[in-house]
Amino acid sequence: MFGSSTIVSVKKANILQDDAVILKDINFEIEKGEFCYLIGRTGSGKSSLLKTLYADLPFKQGEIKVANFEINKISRSKIPLLRRKIGIIFQDFQLLNDRSVYDNLLFVLKATGWSEPSKIKIRITDVLVKVGLSGLASKMPHQLSGGEQQRIVVARALLNEPLILLADEPTGNLDPEVSEDIMRIFFEINKSGTAVLMATHNHQLIDKYPSRILKVEQGKVLDSAKGEFTYAKQ
Amino acid sequence: MSKHTPYKKKKLGSYPAFTVVFSITISLFVIGLFAMLLLHANKLSEVIKENIELNVYLKKDIAPRQVDSLKSVIGRMPFVMRKNMQPQIFHVSKEEAAKKFIAETGEDFSQVLTDNPLRESFVVKINRNYFEKQKLADAAEQIKIMQDVFEVSYPINLVSEINANIRLIGLVLIGFSLILLLTTVLLIRNTIKLALYSQRFLIRSMQLVGAKSGFIQRPFLWHATVQGFFSGLIAVILLAILLQYAYSQIPQLDRLKELQKVLSVFGILTFSGILIGLASSFQAVSKYLRMSLDDLY
């Protein structure tokens, strides 16, 4: 079942928050290079699901494998290694506010074992070019607009060439035009073989760029690929 | 790195390094002050102990040869203090005693009396292990039963009083310093914990982008080490200035000066600044590393 091309595999999993089961007996898989939306009402458990995938919520009931790490068995010391395999895009950015954009990216590279200055410089320039912000390297995060900060977060997520991007409402606070920019970047990344799982409320985007959808509803996850529901255009 | 950051660091919410250094400095300074007090008090009691002496008065009209032999007999006794292997026992002749008497009382008895009524004596300095009422009495008794000895006297009340006081003062000082030490450690720990509290979300962000705990901790520990070192250094400099001032104002204090011990206290102070800083920040960062998001708010 679990081939080398399967990035995320969730089997009979219960997602808990503070001992309360919010998603029960969920099953789905995401293959290499897939683009997948995650939709559902606010508070339905989308964020909890994503957090469980990057081991920010304790998970014990069921089986989840992400990038070959077994989340139900993962030890505290292995969590950083898991997070290096996945690019995470946070709704609240999680930039290090005490240092410049360049140093934010530098921190991630240093933390993940990069040591050669020339390679580091090239890599940082690369990702900044990819998100179209090469001129902002010396700015502090608080000097940037929301859209720019979000693109920096995307750049950061790309640094270590992740197998999958997990994005939690990346366009949540952004205007439609900036949202489109971010989406275009996502698709570009996706084309190069990185899977994307994106939680969103933005139905215009789904209408415009249709793809597989996972819908979180009443404690269940419904998969459009398995025909468990059909998405109605709005 | 700095060439990429032409903008000044954000002030609000950044690590309050100055406050931390200031607090640790004050704490170490107070501890150091107490240590100096203890050191000098200890030396004072030693000086007092070294100055306790027996006065051995001799019978009248003894031949100088006998005086010498008596001196060497007493000199071999175990309770006599030795300096450079030499027993600290000094002969005071009648004439010297008279001079001293006249100098102390201002009464020149030689104008009234034809004969010098004072006796020859020995001043015997006492080994500090015998600085106890009963032991001193035994020592005095041993000398007193010797031939040619007329009388032995020593400041018996002074001895018991000093002994009692030294013990009491020592206990009080040590008790205070223990409380002070505890307070200081807690204070420094709290200061650093509070300072790192402002960094808790930064620490969390670092975790979320895949940094290992050790990597996140390292810069914090390094900062704490540097801050601890400088706090210790500043405290030591302040103490040195204060000590110098005290020596210059109170000349008698110079007798209690023990440079080597003072220097080692300075070293220990700097070292404990580093150690307490390091341990406190390790503890605090570890705590925030283990916390879940809900606990951080």
mmCIF file of N, CA and C in Angstrom, chain B residues 11 59 136:
data_model
loop_
_atom_site.group_PDB
_atom_site.id
_atom_site.type_symbol
_atom_site.label_atom_id
_atom_site.label_comp_id
_atom_site.label_asym_id
_atom_site.label_seq_id
_atom_site.Cartn_x
_atom_site.Cartn_y
_atom_site.Cartn_z
ATOM 1 N N LYS B 11 13.128 47.150 19.089
ATOM 2 C CA LYS B 11 13.374 47.264 20.528
ATOM 3 C C LYS B 11 12.331 46.536 21.351
ATOM 4 N N LYS B 59 60.124 33.692 89.906
ATOM 5 C CA LYS B 59 60.500 34.023 91.268
ATOM 6 C C LYS B 59 61.683 34.973 91.239
ATOM 7 N N LEU B 136 43.586 26.356 78.017
ATOM 8 C CA LEU B 136 44.478 27.408 78.481
ATOM 9 C C LEU B 136 44.781 27.244 79.964
#
